Amino acid sequence: VFRTRAAVSTAGLADGETPLGDFVADVLLEASGADLAIMNSGGIRAPLPEGTVTLGDIYGVLPFDNTIVAVRMEGWQVRQLLDFIARRLGKGGFAQVSGVQFVIRGGRASDIRVGGRILESDRAYRVATIDYLYDGGDGYTHFEKAGPAESTGIFTRDAAVEFLRKHPDYEFKKRDRIHWEGSLPMRMMR
């Protein structure tokens, strides 16, 4: 399916943005055509090896039968969703994102930009995620509250395979989408 220059680790998924998490969020964004994408770190289960990446490797990374959905959310709802994500730092359910950048400050999301532009509270955005999160998995109730989801009918892992075939030069790297300011929460100092 693809060749990597180095192994791509699952390390740090609960603690912040990671190269593998950015990749999966990029997959959701492209497959849905949304403005931004949110993927729970817990849905990303295995690293990618150095060298040849097989279909089996992709299934190992994304082993669940999740499909990609898109939800229309007002800017203020996106802010609430990102605040929820900010409070999950270092816990299960922390998200990986694409199409959005923000700073976690004092347990809240600030300096939010979607597509490089400042988040507008009264503007509607298309937010991509997986059906598991839309249905409230990992405590993500914000999606369903926003309204009905538009299903793409595409499994996340199938979209990942297609993405890698379309982007043979994709570089797995942290893309500085989520910044964190302040002292470390006590749970992360153990």
PDB file of C-alpha atoms in Angstrom:
ATOM      1  CA  VAL A   1       0.000   0.000   0.000  1.00  0.00           C
ATOM      2  CA  PHE A   2       2.743   2.482   1.024  1.00  0.00           C
ATOM      3  CA  ARG A   3       6.410   2.777   2.063  1.00  0.00           C
ATOM      4  CA  THR A   4       7.451   4.633   5.206  1.00  0.00           C
ATOM      5  CA  ARG A   5      10.924   6.037   5.836  1.00  0.00           C
ATOM      6  CA  ALA A   6      10.743   5.127   9.528  1.00  0.00           C
ATOM      7  CA  ALA A   7       8.374   3.323  11.870  1.00  0.00           C
ATOM      8  CA  VAL A   8       5.405   5.454  12.966  1.00  0.00           C
ATOM      9  CA  SER A   9       4.712   4.995  16.674  1.00  0.00           C
ATOM     10  CA  THR A  10       1.510   5.049  18.702  1.00  0.00           C
ATOM     11  CA  ALA A  11       3.409   6.622  21.628  1.00  0.00           C
ATOM     12  CA  GLY A  12       1.854   9.758  23.102  1.00  0.00           C
ATOM     13  CA  LEU A  13      -1.626   9.454  21.587  1.00  0.00           C
ATOM     14  CA  ALA A  14      -3.340  10.226  24.924  1.00  0.00           C
ATOM     15  CA  ASP A  15      -0.885  13.001  25.742  1.00  0.00           C
ATOM     16  CA  GLY A  16      -1.188  15.212  22.671  1.00  0.00           C
ATOM     17  CA  GLU A  17      -0.833  15.458  18.944  1.00  0.00           C
ATOM     18  CA  THR A  18       1.175  12.719  17.197  1.00  0.00           C
ATOM     19  CA  PRO A  19       2.287  11.967  13.626  1.00  0.00           C
ATOM     20  CA  LEU A  20       0.075   8.852  13.432  1.00  0.00           C
ATOM     21  CA  GLY A  21      -2.886  10.742  14.891  1.00  0.00           C
ATOM     22  CA  ASP A  22      -2.431  13.584  12.405  1.00  0.00           C
ATOM     23  CA  PHE A  23      -2.418  11.039   9.577  1.00  0.00           C
ATOM     24  CA  VAL A  24      -5.711   9.437  10.653  1.00  0.00           C
ATOM     25  CA  ALA A  25      -7.350  12.852  11.118  1.00  0.00           C
ATOM     26  CA  ASP A  26      -6.094  13.881   7.657  1.00  0.00           C
ATOM     27  CA  VAL A  27      -7.731  10.740   6.259  1.00  0.00           C
ATOM     28  CA  LEU A  28     -11.094  11.699   7.794  1.00  0.00           C
ATOM     29  CA  LEU A  29     -10.830  15.260   6.520  1.00  0.00           C
ATOM     30  CA  GLU A  30     -10.061  14.276   2.939  1.00  0.00           C
ATOM     31  CA  ALA A  31     -12.591  11.430   2.734  1.00  0.00           C
ATOM     32  CA  SER A  32     -15.421  13.630   4.007  1.00  0.00           C
ATOM     33  CA  GLY A  33     -14.591  16.978   2.412  1.00  0.00           C
ATOM     34  CA  ALA A  34     -15.276  18.570   5.813  1.00  0.00           C
ATOM     35  CA  ASP A  35     -13.806  21.757   7.280  1.00  0.00           C
ATOM     36  CA  LEU A  36     -12.207  19.940  10.215  1.00  0.00           C
ATOM     37  CA  ALA A  37     -11.869  16.383  11.489  1.00  0.00           C
ATOM     38  CA  ILE A  38     -11.798  14.816  14.952  1.00  0.00           C
ATOM     39  CA  MET A  39     -10.542  11.269  15.692  1.00  0.00           C
ATOM     40  CA  ASN A  40     -10.293   9.682  19.126  1.00  0.00           C
ATOM     41  CA  SER A  41      -6.803   8.491  19.969  1.00  0.00           C
ATOM     42  CA  GLY A  42      -8.193   5.215  21.360  1.00  0.00           C
ATOM     43  CA  GLY A  43      -9.348   4.200  17.896  1.00  0.00           C
ATOM     44  CA  ILE A  44      -5.730   4.185  16.701  1.00  0.00           C
ATOM     45  CA  ARG A  45      -4.364   0.842  17.879  1.00  0.00           C
ATOM     46  CA  ALA A  46      -1.039  -0.094  16.297  1.00  0.00           C
ATOM     47  CA  PRO A  47       2.098   1.537  14.899  1.00  0.00           C
ATOM     48  CA  LEU A  48       3.150   1.422  11.267  1.00  0.00           C
ATOM     49  CA  PRO A  49       6.385  -0.402  10.436  1.00  0.00           C
ATOM     50  CA  GLU A  50       9.396   1.046   8.696  1.00  0.00           C
ATOM     51  CA  GLY A  51       9.392   0.206   5.001  1.00  0.00           C
ATOM     52  CA  THR A  52       6.520  -1.592   3.327  1.00  0.00           C
ATOM     53  CA  VAL A  53       3.078  -0.916   4.818  1.00  0.00           C
ATOM     54  CA  THR A  54       0.556  -3.641   3.996  1.00  0.00           C
ATOM     55  CA  LEU A  55      -3.214  -3.729   4.068  1.00  0.00           C
ATOM     56  CA  GLY A  56      -2.868  -5.799   7.256  1.00  0.00           C
ATOM     57  CA  ASP A  57      -0.798  -3.021   8.851  1.00  0.00           C
ATOM     58  CA  ILE A  58      -3.542  -0.478   8.118  1.00  0.00           C
ATOM     59  CA  TYR A  59      -6.138  -2.852   9.588  1.00  0.00           C
ATOM     60  CA  GLY A  60      -3.938  -3.109  12.684  1.00  0.00           C
ATOM     61  CA  VAL A  61      -3.853   0.684  13.062  1.00  0.00           C
ATOM     62  CA  LEU A  62      -7.627   1.006  12.495  1.00  0.00           C
ATOM     63  CA  PRO A  63      -9.107  -2.365  13.527  1.00  0.00           C
ATOM     64  CA  PHE A  64     -12.679  -1.243  14.166  1.00  0.00           C
ATOM     65  CA  ASP A  65     -15.545  -1.169  11.664  1.00  0.00           C
ATOM     66  CA  ASN A  66     -15.966   2.605  12.046  1.00  0.00           C
ATOM     67  CA  THR A  67     -17.339   4.641   9.184  1.00  0.00           C
ATOM     68  CA  ILE A  68     -16.675   8.312   8.522  1.00  0.00           C
ATOM     69  CA  VAL A  69     -19.517  10.758   9.107  1.00  0.00           C
ATOM     70  CA  ALA A  70     -19.840  14.533   8.819  1.00  0.00           C
ATOM     71  CA  VAL A  71     -21.913  16.741  11.108  1.00  0.00           C
ATOM     72  CA  ARG A  72     -22.948  20.362  10.664  1.00  0.00           C
ATOM     73  CA  MET A  73     -21.927  22.325  13.766  1.00  0.00           C
ATOM     74  CA  GLU A  74     -22.099  26.010  14.589  1.00  0.00           C
ATOM     75  CA  GLY A  75     -18.820  27.641  15.591  1.00  0.00           C
ATOM     76  CA  TRP A  76     -19.879  27.859  19.232  1.00  0.00           C
ATOM     77  CA  GLN A  77     -20.539  24.099  19.183  1.00  0.00           C
ATOM     78  CA  VAL A  78     -17.094  23.485  17.693  1.00  0.00           C
ATOM     79  CA  ARG A  79     -15.615  25.574  20.539  1.00  0.00           C
ATOM     80  CA  GLN A  80     -17.477  23.448  23.121  1.00  0.00           C
ATOM     81  CA  LEU A  81     -16.217  20.283  21.416  1.00  0.00           C
ATOM     82  CA  LEU A  82     -12.616  21.535  21.457  1.00  0.00           C
ATOM     83  CA  ASP A  83     -12.991  22.537  25.134  1.00  0.00           C
ATOM     84  CA  PHE A  84     -14.065  18.945  25.838  1.00  0.00           C
ATOM     85  CA  ILE A  85     -11.004  17.676  23.970  1.00  0.00           C
ATOM     86  CA  ALA A  86      -8.754  20.063  25.913  1.00  0.00           C
ATOM     87  CA  ARG A  87     -10.019  18.578  29.189  1.00  0.00           C
ATOM     88  CA  ARG A  88      -9.158  15.071  27.899  1.00  0.00           C
ATOM     89  CA  LEU A  89      -5.428  15.807  27.600  1.00  0.00           C
ATOM     90  CA  GLY A  90      -3.579  12.886  29.177  1.00  0.00           C
ATOM     91  CA  LYS A  91      -6.771  10.828  29.482  1.00  0.00           C
ATOM     92  CA  GLY A  92      -8.495   8.301  27.271  1.00  0.00           C
ATOM     93  CA  GLY A  93     -10.521   9.880  24.510  1.00  0.00           C
ATOM     94  CA  PHE A  94      -8.074  12.676  23.697  1.00  0.00           C
ATOM     95  CA  ALA A  95      -8.529  13.588  20.038  1.00  0.00           C
ATOM     96  CA  GLN A  96      -6.321  13.946  17.032  1.00  0.00           C
ATOM     97  CA  VAL A  97      -7.401  16.704  14.631  1.00  0.00           C
ATOM     98  CA  SER A  98      -7.080  18.002  11.087  1.00  0.00           C
ATOM     99  CA  GLY A  99      -8.198  21.290   9.533  1.00  0.00           C
ATOM    100  CA  VAL A 100      -8.082  23.031  12.911  1.00  0.00           C
ATOM    101  CA  GLN A 101      -5.387  24.487  15.146  1.00  0.00           C
ATOM    102  CA  PHE A 102      -5.817  25.541  18.769  1.00  0.00           C
ATOM    103  CA  VAL A 103      -4.050  26.165  22.055  1.00  0.00           C
ATOM    104  CA  ILE A 104      -4.963  24.331  25.252  1.00  0.00           C
ATOM    105  CA  ARG A 105      -4.786  26.897  28.015  1.00  0.00           C
ATOM    106  CA  GLY A 106      -6.296  26.402  31.469  1.00  0.00           C
ATOM    107  CA  GLY A 107      -8.157  23.280  30.358  1.00  0.00           C
ATOM    108  CA  ARG A 108      -9.891  25.094  27.493  1.00  0.00           C
ATOM    109  CA  ALA A 109      -9.353  25.562  23.781  1.00  0.00           C
ATOM    110  CA  SER A 110      -8.308  29.032  22.700  1.00  0.00           C
ATOM    111  CA  ASP A 111      -6.860  30.738  19.629  1.00  0.00           C
ATOM    112  CA  ILE A 112      -8.964  28.394  17.470  1.00  0.00           C
ATOM    113  CA  ARG A 113      -8.422  28.490  13.725  1.00  0.00           C
ATOM    114  CA  VAL A 114     -10.288  26.432  11.149  1.00  0.00           C
ATOM    115  CA  GLY A 115      -8.624  26.271   7.761  1.00  0.00           C
ATOM    116  CA  GLY A 116      -6.224  28.978   8.956  1.00  0.00           C
ATOM    117  CA  ARG A 117      -9.041  31.422   9.802  1.00  0.00           C
ATOM    118  CA  ILE A 118     -10.311  32.430  13.231  1.00  0.00           C
ATOM    119  CA  LEU A 119     -13.302  30.357  14.364  1.00  0.00           C
ATOM    120  CA  GLU A 120     -16.581  32.253  13.921  1.00  0.00           C
ATOM    121  CA  SER A 121     -19.186  31.412  16.581  1.00  0.00           C
ATOM    122  CA  ASP A 122     -22.177  31.948  14.285  1.00  0.00           C
ATOM    123  CA  ARG A 123     -20.780  30.204  11.213  1.00  0.00           C
ATOM    124  CA  ALA A 124     -21.661  26.608  10.299  1.00  0.00           C
ATOM    125  CA  TYR A 125     -18.798  24.133   9.860  1.00  0.00           C
ATOM    126  CA  ARG A 126     -18.756  20.556   8.569  1.00  0.00           C
ATOM    127  CA  VAL A 127     -16.996  18.391  11.127  1.00  0.00           C
ATOM    128  CA  ALA A 128     -15.817  14.904  10.177  1.00  0.00           C
ATOM    129  CA  THR A 129     -15.566  12.135  12.740  1.00  0.00           C
ATOM    130  CA  ILE A 130     -16.335   8.426  13.033  1.00  0.00           C
ATOM    131  CA  ASP A 131     -19.713   6.902  13.770  1.00  0.00           C
ATOM    132  CA  TYR A 132     -18.465   5.655  17.165  1.00  0.00           C
ATOM    133  CA  LEU A 133     -17.830   9.214  18.358  1.00  0.00           C
ATOM    134  CA  TYR A 134     -21.031  10.527  16.772  1.00  0.00           C
ATOM    135  CA  ASP A 135     -22.927   7.909  18.783  1.00  0.00           C
ATOM    136  CA  GLY A 136     -21.358   9.205  22.033  1.00  0.00           C
ATOM    137  CA  GLY A 137     -18.345   6.890  22.352  1.00  0.00           C
ATOM    138  CA  ASP A 138     -15.578   8.093  24.720  1.00  0.00           C
ATOM    139  CA  GLY A 139     -18.036  10.671  26.083  1.00  0.00           C
ATOM    140  CA  TYR A 140     -18.313  12.635  22.835  1.00  0.00           C
ATOM    141  CA  THR A 141     -21.938  13.778  23.087  1.00  0.00           C
ATOM    142  CA  HIS A 142     -21.373  17.047  21.216  1.00  0.00           C
ATOM    143  CA  PHE A 143     -21.803  15.558  17.757  1.00  0.00           C
ATOM    144  CA  GLU A 144     -25.230  14.006  18.196  1.00  0.00           C
ATOM    145  CA  LYS A 145     -26.483  17.124  20.007  1.00  0.00           C
ATOM    146  CA  ALA A 146     -25.513  19.177  16.944  1.00  0.00           C
ATOM    147  CA  GLY A 147     -27.881  17.297  14.670  1.00  0.00           C
ATOM    148  CA  PRO A 148     -28.014  14.452  12.161  1.00  0.00           C
ATOM    149  CA  ALA A 149     -24.855  12.993  10.680  1.00  0.00           C
ATOM    150  CA  GLU A 150     -24.211  12.599   6.986  1.00  0.00           C
ATOM    151  CA  SER A 151     -22.685   9.159   6.503  1.00  0.00           C
ATOM    152  CA  THR A 152     -20.035   8.682   3.855  1.00  0.00           C
ATOM    153  CA  GLY A 153     -20.455   4.894   4.052  1.00  0.00           C
ATOM    154  CA  ILE A 154     -16.641   4.662   3.995  1.00  0.00           C
ATOM    155  CA  PHE A 155     -14.769   2.590   6.569  1.00  0.00           C
ATOM    156  CA  THR A 156     -11.946   4.550   8.181  1.00  0.00           C
ATOM    157  CA  ARG A 157      -9.326   1.937   7.258  1.00  0.00           C
ATOM    158  CA  ASP A 158     -10.481   1.851   3.612  1.00  0.00           C
ATOM    159  CA  ALA A 159     -10.168   5.641   3.478  1.00  0.00           C
ATOM    160  CA  ALA A 160      -6.649   5.321   4.969  1.00  0.00           C
ATOM    161  CA  VAL A 161      -5.601   2.897   2.232  1.00  0.00           C
ATOM    162  CA  GLU A 162      -7.010   5.171  -0.463  1.00  0.00           C
ATOM    163  CA  PHE A 163      -5.335   8.220   1.136  1.00  0.00           C
ATOM    164  CA  LEU A 164      -1.896   6.567   1.143  1.00  0.00           C
ATOM    165  CA  ARG A 165      -2.310   5.451  -2.475  1.00  0.00           C
ATOM    166  CA  LYS A 166      -3.250   9.024  -3.486  1.00  0.00           C
ATOM    167  CA  HIS A 167      -0.412  10.551  -1.454  1.00  0.00           C
ATOM    168  CA  PRO A 168       2.650   8.316  -1.936  1.00  0.00           C
ATOM    169  CA  ASP A 169       4.900  11.093  -0.586  1.00  0.00           C
ATOM    170  CA  TYR A 170       2.873  11.677   2.606  1.00  0.00           C
ATOM    171  CA  GLU A 171       5.224  12.563   5.436  1.00  0.00           C
ATOM    172  CA  PHE A 172       4.317  11.276   8.879  1.00  0.00           C
ATOM    173  CA  LYS A 173       5.117  14.162  11.193  1.00  0.00           C
ATOM    174  CA  LYS A 174       3.579  16.233  13.947  1.00  0.00           C
ATOM    175  CA  ARG A 175       1.992  19.214  12.239  1.00  0.00           C
ATOM    176  CA  ASP A 176       1.609  21.578  15.226  1.00  0.00           C
ATOM    177  CA  ARG A 177      -2.174  21.630  15.280  1.00  0.00           C
ATOM    178  CA  ILE A 178      -2.554  21.425  19.051  1.00  0.00           C
ATOM    179  CA  HIS A 179      -0.367  23.520  21.345  1.00  0.00           C
ATOM    180  CA  TRP A 180      -0.441  23.285  25.095  1.00  0.00           C
ATOM    181  CA  GLU A 181       0.432  26.085  27.515  1.00  0.00           C
ATOM    182  CA  GLY A 182       0.790  25.945  31.285  1.00  0.00           C
ATOM    183  CA  SER A 183       2.047  23.528  33.879  1.00  0.00           C
ATOM    184  CA  LEU A 184       1.650  19.787  33.510  1.00  0.00           C
ATOM    185  CA  PRO A 185      -1.486  18.287  35.036  1.00  0.00           C
ATOM    186  CA  MET A 186      -0.607  16.105  38.040  1.00  0.00           C
ATOM    187  CA  ARG A 187      -1.782  12.938  36.250  1.00  0.00           C
ATOM    188  CA  MET A 188       0.918  13.476  33.603  1.00  0.00           C
ATOM    189  CA  MET A 189       3.745  13.854  36.152  1.00  0.00           C
ATOM    190  CA  ARG A 190       3.452  10.280  37.473  1.00  0.00           C
TER     191      ARG A 190
END
